[in-house]
Amino acid sequence: MSDIKVARYKIRLTREKHTSSAPFTLVFLSDLHNAGYGEGNQNLLAAVRNQSPAAVLVGGDMVTANEKVETSRALSLLDGLTKQYPVYYANGNHECRLKHQPEKYGNAYEKYSSAIKSLGVHLLENACQLLEIEKTKLAVWGCELPAEYFRRGRLPKLDGAVLRRLLGEPVPDVFNLLLAHQPEYFPAYAKWGADLTLSGHLHGGMVRLPLVGGVISPRFRLFPRYDQGLYEEDGRKLIVSAGLGNHTIPLRINNPPELSVIDLI
Ligand SMILES: [Fe+2]
């Protein structure tokens, strides 16, 4: 077995939105950056299978926007996952770079997005899919922010109006689960109406220190606030995955690759 850490969370469904549903489990994967865990990513697939999830959620940056744009390991993982589970996928800033810079990356995004959709992945490009698991109604959203919200240095404020323009309004009377790669805008997601947001992007702060947490983000921000774990604001929650891979600087210290497992109870 590989050294993948399982980070487990119990999230209580808000009572007014849900009645007598049985508990169920979701697995959340993020920031693979085309890393491989065994041939065909079989070790990672086995780690997911161990959790018997009702669905798998993907938070973006499964590939890296660089000169070669390698996608084979991400595709073999998604191939294995879609054979067993419904898979909902939101793009990260790397997929968005492929998409919005064809002059640099050619048709890499078209090829990758077509490939994952033909595997059966539900790709949510500022879109929502309604599903029902154990009598619980969920709206799963994929949020795709423009590049300026990922830039180095001082980040712009994310206005609620921008989120509403991108996504529309949350679905009333269901559990709104938002896949949003960039965790630093959690207060805006919570205010928009996400009951639970799942994010990645910061790779756990790459180097983790006891009592301090993550030291630096992949975009060289020191001591990022939402680096890994569970956060809460006004009863709305954020889970940030430390991710499964690296790009640019292959550095993870005291920060194993992570599978986030969410029990909805
Ligand atoms: Fe990212």
mmCIF file of N, CA and C in Angstrom, residues 12-103:
data_model
loop_
_atom_site.group_PDB
_atom_site.id
_atom_site.type_symbol
_atom_site.label_atom_id
_atom_site.label_comp_id
_atom_site.label_asym_id
_atom_site.label_seq_id
_atom_site.Cartn_x
_atom_site.Cartn_y
_atom_site.Cartn_z
ATOM 1 N N ARG A 12 -22.422 16.898 9.569
ATOM 2 C CA ARG A 12 -23.840 16.684 9.854
ATOM 3 C C ARG A 12 -24.683 17.445 8.826
ATOM 4 N N LEU A 13 -25.605 16.742 8.216
ATOM 5 C CA LEU A 13 -26.495 17.400 7.265
ATOM 6 C C LEU A 13 -27.430 18.322 8.038
ATOM 7 N N THR A 14 -27.651 19.500 7.485
ATOM 8 C CA THR A 14 -28.505 20.452 8.197
ATOM 9 C C THR A 14 -29.928 19.916 8.245
ATOM 10 N N ARG A 15 -30.495 19.916 9.438
ATOM 11 C CA ARG A 15 -31.721 19.166 9.683
ATOM 12 C C ARG A 15 -32.917 19.642 8.839
ATOM 13 N N GLU A 16 -33.014 20.931 8.648
ATOM 14 C CA GLU A 16 -34.193 21.413 7.910
ATOM 15 C C GLU A 16 -34.181 20.999 6.441
ATOM 16 N N LYS A 17 -32.988 20.623 5.961
ATOM 17 C CA LYS A 17 -32.904 20.260 4.547
ATOM 18 C C LYS A 17 -33.015 18.757 4.315
ATOM 19 N N HIS A 18 -32.900 17.986 5.384
ATOM 20 C CA HIS A 18 -32.817 16.539 5.201
ATOM 21 C C HIS A 18 -33.595 15.844 6.283
ATOM 22 N N THR A 19 -34.185 14.739 5.926
ATOM 23 C CA THR A 19 -34.990 14.035 6.912
ATOM 24 C C THR A 19 -34.298 12.751 7.350
ATOM 25 N N SER A 20 -34.823 11.631 6.917
ATOM 26 C CA SER A 20 -34.352 10.373 7.501
ATOM 27 C C SER A 20 -33.333 9.652 6.615
ATOM 28 N N SER A 21 -32.348 10.383 6.137
ATOM 29 C CA SER A 21 -31.390 9.709 5.266
ATOM 30 C C SER A 21 -30.405 8.883 6.097
ATOM 31 N N ALA A 22 -29.930 7.808 5.504
ATOM 32 C CA ALA A 22 -28.880 7.013 6.147
ATOM 33 C C ALA A 22 -27.540 7.700 5.869
ATOM 34 N N PRO A 23 -26.559 7.515 6.745
ATOM 35 C CA PRO A 23 -25.254 8.128 6.476
ATOM 36 C C PRO A 23 -24.631 7.568 5.200
ATOM 37 N N PHE A 24 -23.848 8.376 4.544
ATOM 38 C CA PHE A 24 -23.118 7.888 3.371
ATOM 39 C C PHE A 24 -21.774 8.612 3.293
ATOM 40 N N THR A 25 -20.909 8.084 2.441
ATOM 41 C CA THR A 25 -19.520 8.561 2.381
ATOM 42 C C THR A 25 -19.198 9.096 0.994
ATOM 43 N N LEU A 26 -18.499 10.215 0.962
ATOM 44 C CA LEU A 26 -17.977 10.768 -0.282
ATOM 45 C C LEU A 26 -16.453 10.810 -0.173
ATOM 46 N N VAL A 27 -15.780 10.559 -1.286
ATOM 47 C CA VAL A 27 -14.329 10.722 -1.321
ATOM 48 C C VAL A 27 -14.013 11.958 -2.154
ATOM 49 N N PHE A 28 -13.081 12.760 -1.665
ATOM 50 C CA PHE A 28 -12.679 13.981 -2.363
ATOM 51 C C PHE A 28 -11.190 13.908 -2.713
ATOM 52 N N LEU A 29 -10.896 14.102 -3.992
ATOM 53 C CA LEU A 29 -9.516 14.060 -4.489
ATOM 54 C C LEU A 29 -9.160 15.405 -5.101
ATOM 55 N N SER A 30 -7.935 15.856 -4.874
ATOM 56 C CA SER A 30 -7.541 17.143 -5.444
ATOM 57 C C SER A 30 -6.045 17.176 -5.728
ATOM 58 N N ASP A 31 -5.663 18.028 -6.671
ATOM 59 C CA ASP A 31 -4.249 18.342 -6.914
ATOM 60 C C ASP A 31 -3.376 17.106 -7.138
ATOM 61 N N LEU A 32 -3.845 16.230 -7.996
ATOM 62 C CA LEU A 32 -3.029 15.056 -8.333
ATOM 63 C C LEU A 32 -1.785 15.483 -9.126
ATOM 64 N N HIS A 33 -1.955 16.506 -9.952
ATOM 65 C CA HIS A 33 -0.868 16.975 -10.832
ATOM 66 C C HIS A 33 -0.232 15.804 -11.577
ATOM 67 N N ASN A 34 -1.100 14.924 -12.043
ATOM 68 C CA ASN A 34 -0.709 13.763 -12.843
ATOM 69 C C ASN A 34 0.293 12.843 -12.140
ATOM 70 N N ALA A 35 0.243 12.818 -10.808
ATOM 71 C CA ALA A 35 1.104 11.881 -10.066
ATOM 72 C C ALA A 35 0.557 10.465 -10.224
ATOM 73 N N GLY A 36 1.430 9.487 -9.988
ATOM 74 C CA GLY A 36 1.021 8.093 -10.100
ATOM 75 C C GLY A 36 1.289 7.345 -8.797
ATOM 76 N N TYR A 37 0.313 6.540 -8.410
ATOM 77 C CA TYR A 37 0.474 5.664 -7.234
ATOM 78 C C TYR A 37 0.268 4.235 -7.710
ATOM 79 N N GLY A 38 1.343 3.646 -8.166
ATOM 80 C CA GLY A 38 1.267 2.291 -8.720
ATOM 81 C C GLY A 38 0.847 2.338 -10.182
ATOM 82 N N GLU A 39 1.018 1.184 -10.834
ATOM 83 C CA GLU A 39 0.659 1.045 -12.244
ATOM 84 C C GLU A 39 -0.818 1.391 -12.444
ATOM 85 N N GLY A 40 -1.107 2.301 -13.355
ATOM 86 C CA GLY A 40 -2.509 2.684 -13.608
ATOM 87 C C GLY A 40 -3.166 3.326 -12.388
ATOM 88 N N ASN A 41 -2.348 3.853 -11.504
ATOM 89 C CA ASN A 41 -2.835 4.465 -10.251
ATOM 90 C C ASN A 41 -3.634 3.487 -9.381
ATOM 91 N N GLN A 42 -3.243 2.205 -9.469
ATOM 92 C CA GLN A 42 -4.022 1.184 -8.762
ATOM 93 C C GLN A 42 -3.988 1.338 -7.237
ATOM 94 N N ASN A 43 -2.894 1.862 -6.680
ATOM 95 C CA ASN A 43 -2.853 2.020 -5.218
ATOM 96 C C ASN A 43 -3.826 3.100 -4.748
ATOM 97 N N LEU A 44 -3.918 4.146 -5.532
ATOM 98 C CA LEU A 44 -4.868 5.213 -5.192
ATOM 99 C C LEU A 44 -6.307 4.716 -5.380
ATOM 100 N N LEU A 45 -6.529 3.968 -6.442
ATOM 101 C CA LEU A 45 -7.863 3.388 -6.660
ATOM 102 C C LEU A 45 -8.244 2.454 -5.508
ATOM 103 N N ALA A 46 -7.269 1.680 -5.039
ATOM 104 C CA ALA A 46 -7.557 0.767 -3.918
ATOM 105 C C ALA A 46 -7.868 1.559 -2.653
ATOM 106 N N ALA A 47 -7.158 2.668 -2.448
ATOM 107 C CA ALA A 47 -7.418 3.507 -1.268
ATOM 108 C C ALA A 47 -8.832 4.087 -1.330
ATOM 109 N N VAL A 48 -9.289 4.450 -2.512
ATOM 110 C CA VAL A 48 -10.661 4.960 -2.667
ATOM 111 C C VAL A 48 -11.654 3.826 -2.402
ATOM 112 N N ARG A 49 -11.385 2.671 -2.981
ATOM 113 C CA ARG A 49 -12.285 1.520 -2.849
ATOM 114 C C ARG A 49 -12.458 1.127 -1.376
ATOM 115 N N ASN A 50 -11.406 1.257 -0.604
ATOM 116 C CA ASN A 50 -11.469 0.926 0.828
ATOM 117 C C ASN A 50 -12.520 1.737 1.567
ATOM 118 N N GLN A 51 -12.876 2.885 1.013
ATOM 119 C CA GLN A 51 -13.823 3.779 1.698
ATOM 120 C C GLN A 51 -15.271 3.549 1.262
ATOM 121 N N SER A 52 -15.490 2.716 0.257
ATOM 122 C CA SER A 52 -16.835 2.444 -0.294
ATOM 123 C C SER A 52 -17.666 3.726 -0.461
ATOM 124 N N PRO A 53 -17.181 4.667 -1.229
ATOM 125 C CA PRO A 53 -17.926 5.925 -1.349
ATOM 126 C C PRO A 53 -19.169 5.778 -2.226
ATOM 127 N N ALA A 54 -20.158 6.647 -1.951
ATOM 128 C CA ALA A 54 -21.339 6.712 -2.821
ATOM 129 C C ALA A 54 -21.018 7.495 -4.086
ATOM 130 N N ALA A 55 -20.063 8.400 -4.000
ATOM 131 C CA ALA A 55 -19.637 9.189 -5.168
ATOM 132 C C ALA A 55 -18.230 9.705 -4.897
ATOM 133 N N VAL A 56 -17.537 10.069 -5.976
ATOM 134 C CA VAL A 56 -16.199 10.646 -5.861
ATOM 135 C C VAL A 56 -16.249 12.073 -6.406
ATOM 136 N N LEU A 57 -15.675 12.985 -5.644
ATOM 137 C CA LEU A 57 -15.645 14.393 -6.017
ATOM 138 C C LEU A 57 -14.196 14.789 -6.288
ATOM 139 N N VAL A 58 -14.004 15.577 -7.327
ATOM 140 C CA VAL A 58 -12.649 15.947 -7.737
ATOM 141 C C VAL A 58 -12.546 17.470 -7.748
ATOM 142 N N GLY A 59 -11.507 17.979 -7.079
ATOM 143 C CA GLY A 59 -11.392 19.428 -6.880
ATOM 144 C C GLY A 59 -10.397 20.133 -7.776
ATOM 145 N N GLY A 60 -9.967 19.511 -8.862
ATOM 146 C CA GLY A 60 -9.146 20.231 -9.838
ATOM 147 C C GLY A 60 -7.652 20.058 -9.676
ATOM 148 N N ASP A 61 -6.913 20.588 -10.649
ATOM 149 C CA ASP A 61 -5.457 20.432 -10.763
ATOM 150 C C ASP A 61 -5.065 18.957 -10.767
ATOM 151 N N MET A 62 -5.804 18.170 -11.503
ATOM 152 C CA MET A 62 -5.437 16.759 -11.636
ATOM 153 C C MET A 62 -4.306 16.610 -12.646
ATOM 154 N N VAL A 63 -4.133 17.643 -13.479
ATOM 155 C CA VAL A 63 -3.001 17.699 -14.411
ATOM 156 C C VAL A 63 -2.288 19.029 -14.196
ATOM 157 N N THR A 64 -1.122 19.166 -14.798
ATOM 158 C CA THR A 64 -0.333 20.405 -14.645
ATOM 159 C C THR A 64 -0.195 21.086 -15.996
ATOM 160 N N ALA A 65 -0.430 22.401 -15.994
ATOM 161 C CA ALA A 65 -0.231 23.187 -17.217
ATOM 162 C C ALA A 65 1.258 23.504 -17.335
ATOM 163 N N ASN A 66 1.978 22.673 -18.061
ATOM 164 C CA ASN A 66 3.394 22.940 -18.328
ATOM 165 C C ASN A 66 3.669 22.572 -19.779
ATOM 166 N N GLU A 67 4.939 22.512 -20.149
ATOM 167 C CA GLU A 67 5.272 22.328 -21.566
ATOM 168 C C GLU A 67 4.660 21.068 -22.167
ATOM 169 N N LYS A 68 4.680 19.960 -21.401
ATOM 170 C CA LYS A 68 4.266 18.686 -21.998
ATOM 171 C C LYS A 68 2.796 18.340 -21.786
ATOM 172 N N VAL A 69 2.182 18.898 -20.762
ATOM 173 C CA VAL A 69 0.792 18.596 -20.382
ATOM 174 C C VAL A 69 0.536 17.079 -20.407
ATOM 175 N N GLU A 70 1.182 16.388 -19.487
ATOM 176 C CA GLU A 70 0.983 14.943 -19.358
ATOM 177 C C GLU A 70 -0.349 14.672 -18.649
ATOM 178 N N THR A 71 -1.137 13.788 -19.194
ATOM 179 C CA THR A 71 -2.451 13.514 -18.589
ATOM 180 C C THR A 71 -2.686 12.026 -18.324
ATOM 181 N N SER A 72 -1.715 11.171 -18.684
ATOM 182 C CA SER A 72 -2.000 9.731 -18.699
ATOM 183 C C SER A 72 -2.371 9.183 -17.308
ATOM 184 N N ARG A 73 -1.692 9.640 -16.265
ATOM 185 C CA ARG A 73 -1.973 9.073 -14.935
ATOM 186 C C ARG A 73 -3.310 9.589 -14.405
ATOM 187 N N ALA A 74 -3.611 10.839 -14.686
ATOM 188 C CA ALA A 74 -4.929 11.368 -14.283
ATOM 189 C C ALA A 74 -6.021 10.595 -15.012
ATOM 190 N N LEU A 75 -5.800 10.325 -16.295
ATOM 191 C CA LEU A 75 -6.826 9.610 -17.071
ATOM 192 C C LEU A 75 -6.990 8.172 -16.593
ATOM 193 N N SER A 76 -5.876 7.503 -16.249
ATOM 194 C CA SER A 76 -6.060 6.117 -15.789
ATOM 195 C C SER A 76 -6.775 6.085 -14.442
ATOM 196 N N LEU A 77 -6.515 7.080 -13.597
ATOM 197 C CA LEU A 77 -7.251 7.159 -12.330
ATOM 198 C C LEU A 77 -8.743 7.360 -12.590
ATOM 199 N N LEU A 78 -9.066 8.325 -13.452
ATOM 200 C CA LEU A 78 -10.479 8.632 -13.703
ATOM 201 C C LEU A 78 -11.173 7.476 -14.413
ATOM 202 N N ASP A 79 -10.439 6.770 -15.237
ATOM 203 C CA ASP A 79 -10.991 5.590 -15.906
ATOM 204 C C ASP A 79 -11.410 4.552 -14.854
ATOM 205 N N GLY A 80 -10.506 4.299 -13.907
ATOM 206 C CA GLY A 80 -10.820 3.325 -12.843
ATOM 207 C C GLY A 80 -11.978 3.804 -11.971
ATOM 208 N N LEU A 81 -11.986 5.080 -11.660
ATOM 209 C CA LEU A 81 -13.044 5.606 -10.769
ATOM 210 C C LEU A 81 -14.417 5.548 -11.429
ATOM 211 N N THR A 82 -14.488 5.961 -12.689
ATOM 212 C CA THR A 82 -15.809 6.019 -13.344
ATOM 213 C C THR A 82 -16.393 4.630 -13.581
ATOM 214 N N LYS A 83 -15.551 3.616 -13.550
ATOM 215 C CA LYS A 83 -16.075 2.244 -13.694
ATOM 216 C C LYS A 83 -16.864 1.835 -12.449
ATOM 217 N N GLN A 84 -16.598 2.521 -11.329
ATOM 218 C CA GLN A 84 -17.236 2.092 -10.075
ATOM 219 C C GLN A 84 -18.125 3.124 -9.402
ATOM 220 N N TYR A 85 -17.870 4.402 -9.693
ATOM 221 C CA TYR A 85 -18.578 5.455 -8.952
ATOM 222 C C TYR A 85 -19.000 6.582 -9.888
ATOM 223 N N PRO A 86 -20.069 7.316 -9.508
ATOM 224 C CA PRO A 86 -20.291 8.584 -10.203
ATOM 225 C C PRO A 86 -19.179 9.558 -9.790
ATOM 226 N N VAL A 87 -18.641 10.274 -10.747
ATOM 227 C CA VAL A 87 -17.510 11.178 -10.478
ATOM 228 C C VAL A 87 -17.888 12.597 -10.921
ATOM 229 N N TYR A 88 -17.771 13.543 -9.998
ATOM 230 C CA TYR A 88 -18.078 14.954 -10.261
ATOM 231 C C TYR A 88 -16.782 15.738 -10.153
ATOM 232 N N TYR A 89 -16.511 16.565 -11.150
ATOM 233 C CA TYR A 89 -15.174 17.141 -11.307
ATOM 234 C C TYR A 89 -15.283 18.637 -11.553
ATOM 235 N N ALA A 90 -14.561 19.417 -10.751
ATOM 236 C CA ALA A 90 -14.434 20.858 -11.008
ATOM 237 C C ALA A 90 -12.993 21.166 -11.390
ATOM 238 N N ASN A 91 -12.817 22.036 -12.335
ATOM 239 C CA ASN A 91 -11.470 22.393 -12.772
ATOM 240 C C ASN A 91 -10.736 23.222 -11.726
ATOM 241 N N GLY A 92 -9.405 23.082 -11.700
ATOM 242 C CA GLY A 92 -8.548 23.963 -10.908
ATOM 243 C C GLY A 92 -7.915 25.001 -11.823
ATOM 244 N N ASN A 93 -6.999 25.776 -11.266
ATOM 245 C CA ASN A 93 -6.374 26.813 -12.092
ATOM 246 C C ASN A 93 -5.523 26.223 -13.210
ATOM 247 N N HIS A 94 -5.004 24.990 -13.026
ATOM 248 C CA HIS A 94 -4.197 24.412 -14.103
ATOM 249 C C HIS A 94 -5.053 24.005 -15.301
ATOM 250 N N GLU A 95 -6.201 23.349 -15.048
ATOM 251 C CA GLU A 95 -7.093 23.025 -16.171
ATOM 252 C C GLU A 95 -7.566 24.324 -16.848
ATOM 253 N N CYS A 96 -7.822 25.362 -16.016
ATOM 254 C CA CYS A 96 -8.305 26.631 -16.573
ATOM 255 C C CYS A 96 -7.244 27.300 -17.439
ATOM 256 N N ARG A 97 -5.980 27.141 -17.048
ATOM 257 C CA ARG A 97 -4.918 27.707 -17.897
ATOM 258 C C ARG A 97 -4.888 27.018 -19.253
ATOM 259 N N LEU A 98 -5.045 25.691 -19.247
ATOM 260 C CA LEU A 98 -5.091 24.960 -20.526
ATOM 261 C C LEU A 98 -6.257 25.466 -21.375
ATOM 262 N N LYS A 99 -7.377 25.705 -20.692
ATOM 263 C CA LYS A 99 -8.605 26.082 -21.393
ATOM 264 C C LYS A 99 -8.512 27.487 -21.993
ATOM 265 N N HIS A 100 -7.936 28.410 -21.214
ATOM 266 C CA HIS A 100 -7.994 29.817 -21.621
ATOM 267 C C HIS A 100 -6.734 30.307 -22.338
ATOM 268 N N GLN A 101 -5.728 29.436 -22.455
ATOM 269 C CA GLN A 101 -4.509 29.858 -23.165
ATOM 270 C C GLN A 101 -4.176 28.875 -24.295
ATOM 271 N N PRO A 102 -5.068 28.748 -25.271
ATOM 272 C CA PRO A 102 -4.793 27.792 -26.361
ATOM 273 C C PRO A 102 -3.552 28.172 -27.168
ATOM 274 N N GLU A 103 -3.207 29.480 -27.155
ATOM 275 C CA GLU A 103 -2.001 29.899 -27.889
ATOM 276 C C GLU A 103 -0.755 29.263 -27.267
#
